[in-house]
PDB file of N, CA and C in Angstrom:
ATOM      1  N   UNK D   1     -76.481  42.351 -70.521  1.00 82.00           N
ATOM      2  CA  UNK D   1     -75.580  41.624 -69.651  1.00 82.00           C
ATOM      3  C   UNK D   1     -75.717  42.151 -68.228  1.00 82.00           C
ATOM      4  N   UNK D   2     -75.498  41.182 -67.415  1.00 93.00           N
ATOM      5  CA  UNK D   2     -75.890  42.083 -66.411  1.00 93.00           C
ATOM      6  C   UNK D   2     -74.688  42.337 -65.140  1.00 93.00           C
ATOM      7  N   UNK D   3     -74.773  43.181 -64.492  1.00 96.00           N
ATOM      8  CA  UNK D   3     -73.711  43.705 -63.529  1.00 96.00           C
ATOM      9  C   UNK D   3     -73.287  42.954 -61.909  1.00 96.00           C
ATOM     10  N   UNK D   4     -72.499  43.083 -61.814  1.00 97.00           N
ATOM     11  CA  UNK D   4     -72.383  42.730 -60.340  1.00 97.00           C
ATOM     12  C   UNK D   4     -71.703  43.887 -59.627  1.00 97.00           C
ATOM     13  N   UNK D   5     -71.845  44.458 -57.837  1.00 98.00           N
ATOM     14  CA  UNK D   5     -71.236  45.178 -57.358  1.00 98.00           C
ATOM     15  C   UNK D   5     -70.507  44.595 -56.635  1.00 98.00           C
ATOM     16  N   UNK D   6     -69.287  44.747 -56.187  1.00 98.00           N
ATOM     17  CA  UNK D   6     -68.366  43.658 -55.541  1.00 98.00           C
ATOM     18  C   UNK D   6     -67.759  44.432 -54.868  1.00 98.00           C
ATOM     19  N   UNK D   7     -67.707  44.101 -53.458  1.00 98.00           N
ATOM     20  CA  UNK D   7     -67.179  44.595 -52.504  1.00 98.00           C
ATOM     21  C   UNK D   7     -66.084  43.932 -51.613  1.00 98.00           C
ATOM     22  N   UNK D   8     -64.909  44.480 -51.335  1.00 98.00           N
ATOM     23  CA  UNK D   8     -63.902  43.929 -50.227  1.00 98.00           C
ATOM     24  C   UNK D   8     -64.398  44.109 -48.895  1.00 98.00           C
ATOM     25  N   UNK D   9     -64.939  43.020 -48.306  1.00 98.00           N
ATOM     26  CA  UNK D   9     -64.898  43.479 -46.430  1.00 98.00           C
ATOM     27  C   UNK D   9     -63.965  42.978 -45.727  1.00 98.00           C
ATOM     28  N   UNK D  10     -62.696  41.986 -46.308  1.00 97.00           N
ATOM     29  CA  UNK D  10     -61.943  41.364 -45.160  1.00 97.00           C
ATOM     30  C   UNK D  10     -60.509  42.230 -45.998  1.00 97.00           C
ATOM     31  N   UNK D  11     -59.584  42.044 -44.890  1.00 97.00           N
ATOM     32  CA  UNK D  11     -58.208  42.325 -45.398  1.00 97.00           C
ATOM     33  C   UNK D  11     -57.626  41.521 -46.665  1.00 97.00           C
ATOM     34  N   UNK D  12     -56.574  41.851 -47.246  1.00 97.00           N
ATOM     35  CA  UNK D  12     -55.707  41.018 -47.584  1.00 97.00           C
ATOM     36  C   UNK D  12     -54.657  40.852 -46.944  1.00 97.00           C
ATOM     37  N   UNK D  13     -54.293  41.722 -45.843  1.00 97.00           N
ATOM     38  CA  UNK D  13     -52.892  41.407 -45.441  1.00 97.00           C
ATOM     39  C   UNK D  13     -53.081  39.479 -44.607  1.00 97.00           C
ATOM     40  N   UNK D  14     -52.220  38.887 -44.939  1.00 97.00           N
ATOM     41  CA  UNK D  14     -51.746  37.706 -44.784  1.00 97.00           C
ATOM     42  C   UNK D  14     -52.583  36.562 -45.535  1.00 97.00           C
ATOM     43  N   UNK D  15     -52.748  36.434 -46.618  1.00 97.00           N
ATOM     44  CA  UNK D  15     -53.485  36.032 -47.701  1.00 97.00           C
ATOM     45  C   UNK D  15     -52.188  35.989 -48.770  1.00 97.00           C
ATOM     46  N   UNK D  16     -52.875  34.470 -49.330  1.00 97.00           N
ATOM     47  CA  UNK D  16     -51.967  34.088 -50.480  1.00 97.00           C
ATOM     48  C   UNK D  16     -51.662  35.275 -51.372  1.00 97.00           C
ATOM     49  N   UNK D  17     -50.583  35.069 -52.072  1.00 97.00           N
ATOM     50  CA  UNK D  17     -50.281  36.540 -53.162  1.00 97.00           C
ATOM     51  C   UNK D  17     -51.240  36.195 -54.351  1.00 97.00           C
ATOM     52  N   UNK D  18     -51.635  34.694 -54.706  1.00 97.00           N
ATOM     53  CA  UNK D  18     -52.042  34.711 -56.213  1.00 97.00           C
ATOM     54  C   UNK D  18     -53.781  35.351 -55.198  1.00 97.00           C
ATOM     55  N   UNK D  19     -54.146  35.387 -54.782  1.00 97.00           N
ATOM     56  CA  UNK D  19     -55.739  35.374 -54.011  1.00 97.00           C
ATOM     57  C   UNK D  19     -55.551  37.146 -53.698  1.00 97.00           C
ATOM     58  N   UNK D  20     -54.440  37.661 -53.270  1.00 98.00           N
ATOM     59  CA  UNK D  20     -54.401  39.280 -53.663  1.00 98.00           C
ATOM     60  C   UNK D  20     -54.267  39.456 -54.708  1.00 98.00           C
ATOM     61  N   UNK D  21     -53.280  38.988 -55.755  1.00 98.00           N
ATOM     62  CA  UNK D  21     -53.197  39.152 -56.938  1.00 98.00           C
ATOM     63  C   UNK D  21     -54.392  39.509 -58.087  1.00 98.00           C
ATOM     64  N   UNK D  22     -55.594  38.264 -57.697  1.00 98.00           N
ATOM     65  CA  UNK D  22     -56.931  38.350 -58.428  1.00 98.00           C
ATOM     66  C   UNK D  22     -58.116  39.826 -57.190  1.00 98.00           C
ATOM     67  N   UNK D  23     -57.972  40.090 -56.077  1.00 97.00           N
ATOM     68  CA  UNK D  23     -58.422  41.557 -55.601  1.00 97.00           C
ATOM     69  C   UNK D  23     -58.078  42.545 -56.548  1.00 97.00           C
ATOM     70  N   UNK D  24     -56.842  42.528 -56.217  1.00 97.00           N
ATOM     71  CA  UNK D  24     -55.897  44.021 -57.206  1.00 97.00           C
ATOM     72  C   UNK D  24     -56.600  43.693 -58.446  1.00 97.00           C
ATOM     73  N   UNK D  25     -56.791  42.325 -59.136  1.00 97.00           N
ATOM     74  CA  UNK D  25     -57.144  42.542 -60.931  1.00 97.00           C
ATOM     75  C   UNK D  25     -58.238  43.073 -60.672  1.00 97.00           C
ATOM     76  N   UNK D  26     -59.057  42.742 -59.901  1.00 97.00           N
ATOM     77  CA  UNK D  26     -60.785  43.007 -59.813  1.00 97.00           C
ATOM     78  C   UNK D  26     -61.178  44.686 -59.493  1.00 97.00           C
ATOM     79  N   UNK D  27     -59.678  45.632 -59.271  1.00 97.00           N
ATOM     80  CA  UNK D  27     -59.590  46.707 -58.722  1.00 97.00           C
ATOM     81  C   UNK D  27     -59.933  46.829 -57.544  1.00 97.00           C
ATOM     82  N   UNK D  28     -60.138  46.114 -56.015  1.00 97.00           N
ATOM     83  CA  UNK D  28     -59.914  46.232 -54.772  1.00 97.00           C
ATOM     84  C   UNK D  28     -58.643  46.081 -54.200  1.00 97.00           C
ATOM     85  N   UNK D  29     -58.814  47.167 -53.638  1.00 96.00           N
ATOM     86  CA  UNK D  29     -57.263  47.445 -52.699  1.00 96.00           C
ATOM     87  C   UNK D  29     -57.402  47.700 -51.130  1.00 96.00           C
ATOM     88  N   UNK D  30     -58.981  48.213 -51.297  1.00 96.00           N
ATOM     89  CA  UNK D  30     -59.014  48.918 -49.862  1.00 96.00           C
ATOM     90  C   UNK D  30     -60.035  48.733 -49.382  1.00 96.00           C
ATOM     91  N   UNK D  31     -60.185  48.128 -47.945  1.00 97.00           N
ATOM     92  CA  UNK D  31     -61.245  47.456 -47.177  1.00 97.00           C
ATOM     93  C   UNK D  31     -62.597  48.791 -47.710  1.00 97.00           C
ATOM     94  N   UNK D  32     -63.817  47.668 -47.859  1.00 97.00           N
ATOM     95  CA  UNK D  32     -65.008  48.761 -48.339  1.00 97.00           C
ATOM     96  C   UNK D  32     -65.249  49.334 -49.688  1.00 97.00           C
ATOM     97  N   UNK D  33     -63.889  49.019 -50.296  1.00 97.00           N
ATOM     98  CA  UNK D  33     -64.148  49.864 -52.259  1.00 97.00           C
ATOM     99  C   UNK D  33     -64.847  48.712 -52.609  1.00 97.00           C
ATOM    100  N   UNK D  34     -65.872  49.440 -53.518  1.00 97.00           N
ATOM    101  CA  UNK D  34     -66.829  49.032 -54.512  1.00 97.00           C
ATOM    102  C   UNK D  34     -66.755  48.523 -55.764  1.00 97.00           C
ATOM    103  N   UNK D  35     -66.879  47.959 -56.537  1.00 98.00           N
ATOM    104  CA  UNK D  35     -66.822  48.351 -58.135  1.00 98.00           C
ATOM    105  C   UNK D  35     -67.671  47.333 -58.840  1.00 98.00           C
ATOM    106  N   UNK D  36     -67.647  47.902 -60.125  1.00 97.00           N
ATOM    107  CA  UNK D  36     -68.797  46.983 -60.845  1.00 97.00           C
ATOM    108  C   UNK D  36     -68.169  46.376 -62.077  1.00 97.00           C
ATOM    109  N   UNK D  37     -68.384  45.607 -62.309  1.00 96.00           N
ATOM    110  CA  UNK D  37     -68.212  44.639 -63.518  1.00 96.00           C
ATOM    111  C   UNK D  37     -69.300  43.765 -64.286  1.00 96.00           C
ATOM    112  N   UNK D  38     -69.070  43.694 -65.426  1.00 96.00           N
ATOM    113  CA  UNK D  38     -70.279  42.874 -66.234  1.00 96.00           C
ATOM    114  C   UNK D  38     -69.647  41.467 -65.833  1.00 96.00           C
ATOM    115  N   UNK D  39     -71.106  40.737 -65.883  1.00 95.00           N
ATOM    116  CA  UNK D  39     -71.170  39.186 -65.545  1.00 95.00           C
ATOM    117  C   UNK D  39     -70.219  38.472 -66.359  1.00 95.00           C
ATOM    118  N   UNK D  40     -69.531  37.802 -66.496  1.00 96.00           N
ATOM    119  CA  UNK D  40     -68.957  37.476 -67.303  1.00 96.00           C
ATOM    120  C   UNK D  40     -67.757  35.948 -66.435  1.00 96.00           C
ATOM    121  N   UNK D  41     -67.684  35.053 -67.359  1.00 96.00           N
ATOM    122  CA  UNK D  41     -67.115  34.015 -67.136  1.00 96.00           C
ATOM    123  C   UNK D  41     -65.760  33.974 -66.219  1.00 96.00           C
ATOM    124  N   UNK D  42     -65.036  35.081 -67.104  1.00 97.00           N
ATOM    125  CA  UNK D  42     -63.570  35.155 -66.004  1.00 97.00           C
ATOM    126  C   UNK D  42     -63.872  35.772 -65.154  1.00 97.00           C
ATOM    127  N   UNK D  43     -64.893  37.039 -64.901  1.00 96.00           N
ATOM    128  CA  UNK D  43     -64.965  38.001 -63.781  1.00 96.00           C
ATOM    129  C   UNK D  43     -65.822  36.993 -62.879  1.00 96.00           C
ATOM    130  N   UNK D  44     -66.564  36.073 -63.147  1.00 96.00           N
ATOM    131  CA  UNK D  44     -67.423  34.914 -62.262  1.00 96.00           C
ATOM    132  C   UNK D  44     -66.167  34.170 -61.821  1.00 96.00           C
ATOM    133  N   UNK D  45     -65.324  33.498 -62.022  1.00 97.00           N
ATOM    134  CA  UNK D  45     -64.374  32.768 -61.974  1.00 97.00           C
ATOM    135  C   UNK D  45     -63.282  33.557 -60.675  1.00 97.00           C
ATOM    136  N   UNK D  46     -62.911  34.739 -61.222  1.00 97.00           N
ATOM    137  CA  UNK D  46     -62.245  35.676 -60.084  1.00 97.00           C
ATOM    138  C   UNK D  46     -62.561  35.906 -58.657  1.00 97.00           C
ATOM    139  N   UNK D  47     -64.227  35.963 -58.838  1.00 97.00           N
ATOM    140  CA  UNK D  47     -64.935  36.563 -57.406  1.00 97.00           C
ATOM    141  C   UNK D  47     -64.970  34.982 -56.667  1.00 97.00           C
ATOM    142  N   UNK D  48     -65.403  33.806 -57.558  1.00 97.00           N
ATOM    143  CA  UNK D  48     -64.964  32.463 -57.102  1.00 97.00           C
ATOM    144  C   UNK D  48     -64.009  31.934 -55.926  1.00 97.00           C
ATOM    145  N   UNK D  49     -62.837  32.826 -57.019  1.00 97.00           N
ATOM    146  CA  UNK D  49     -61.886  32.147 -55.857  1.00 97.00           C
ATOM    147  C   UNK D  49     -61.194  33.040 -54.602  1.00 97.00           C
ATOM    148  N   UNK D  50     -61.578  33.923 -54.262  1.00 97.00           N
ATOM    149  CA  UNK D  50     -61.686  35.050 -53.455  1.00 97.00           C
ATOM    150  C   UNK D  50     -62.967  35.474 -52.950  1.00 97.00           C
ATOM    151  N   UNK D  51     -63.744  34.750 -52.607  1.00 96.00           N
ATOM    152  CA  UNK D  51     -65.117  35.133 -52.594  1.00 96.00           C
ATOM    153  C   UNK D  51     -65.240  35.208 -51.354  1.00 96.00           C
ATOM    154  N   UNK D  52     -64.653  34.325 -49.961  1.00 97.00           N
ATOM    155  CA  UNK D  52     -64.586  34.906 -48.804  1.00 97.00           C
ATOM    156  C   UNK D  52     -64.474  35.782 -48.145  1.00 97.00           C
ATOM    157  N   UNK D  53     -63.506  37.014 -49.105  1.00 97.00           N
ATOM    158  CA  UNK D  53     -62.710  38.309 -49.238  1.00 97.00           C
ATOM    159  C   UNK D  53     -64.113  39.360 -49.746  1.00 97.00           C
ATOM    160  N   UNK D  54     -65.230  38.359 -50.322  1.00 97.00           N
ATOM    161  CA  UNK D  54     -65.766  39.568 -50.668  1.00 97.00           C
ATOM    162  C   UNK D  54     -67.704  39.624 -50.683  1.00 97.00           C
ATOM    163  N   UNK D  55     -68.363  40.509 -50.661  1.00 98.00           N
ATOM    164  CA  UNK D  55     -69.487  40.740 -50.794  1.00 98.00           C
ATOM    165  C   UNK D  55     -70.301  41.235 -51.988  1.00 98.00           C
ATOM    166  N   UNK D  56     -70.829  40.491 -52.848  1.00 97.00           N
ATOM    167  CA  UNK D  56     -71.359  40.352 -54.314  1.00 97.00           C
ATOM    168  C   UNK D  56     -72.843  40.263 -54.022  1.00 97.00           C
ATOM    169  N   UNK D  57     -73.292  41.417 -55.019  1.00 96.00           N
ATOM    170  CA  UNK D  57     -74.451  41.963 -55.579  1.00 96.00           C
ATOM    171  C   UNK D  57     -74.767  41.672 -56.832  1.00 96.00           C
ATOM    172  N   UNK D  58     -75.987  41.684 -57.505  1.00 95.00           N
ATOM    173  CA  UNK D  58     -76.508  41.519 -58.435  1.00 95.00           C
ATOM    174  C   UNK D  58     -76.997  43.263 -58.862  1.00 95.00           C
ATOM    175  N   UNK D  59     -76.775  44.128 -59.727  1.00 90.00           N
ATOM    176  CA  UNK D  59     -77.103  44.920 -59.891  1.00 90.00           C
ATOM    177  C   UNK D  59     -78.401  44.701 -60.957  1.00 90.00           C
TER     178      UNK D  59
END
């Protein structure tokens, strides 16, 4: 399966709560944190709809 690295570069402050809501699930809180997750349908779906908020890799 394969990985993605997902990164926050924009704020959340003044952003819908459900669109922070899915950051915080994804574990970003803080401009620049990293993290990885397997490919996967809901985690594809998450970065979807917040994806402006963020910078996605293919590991």
């Amino acid at each position: 399966m394969a990985k993605l690295k997902v990164t926050l570069v924009k704020s959340l402050i003044g952003r819908k709560k459900d669109h922070i809501a899915t950051a915080n699930a994804l574990g970003l809180r803080k401009i620049g944190k990293t993290v990885e997750h397997d490919e996967t349908a809901q985690i594809r779906g998450m970065i979807n709809k917040v994806d402006y908020l963020l910078k996605v890799e293919e590991v």
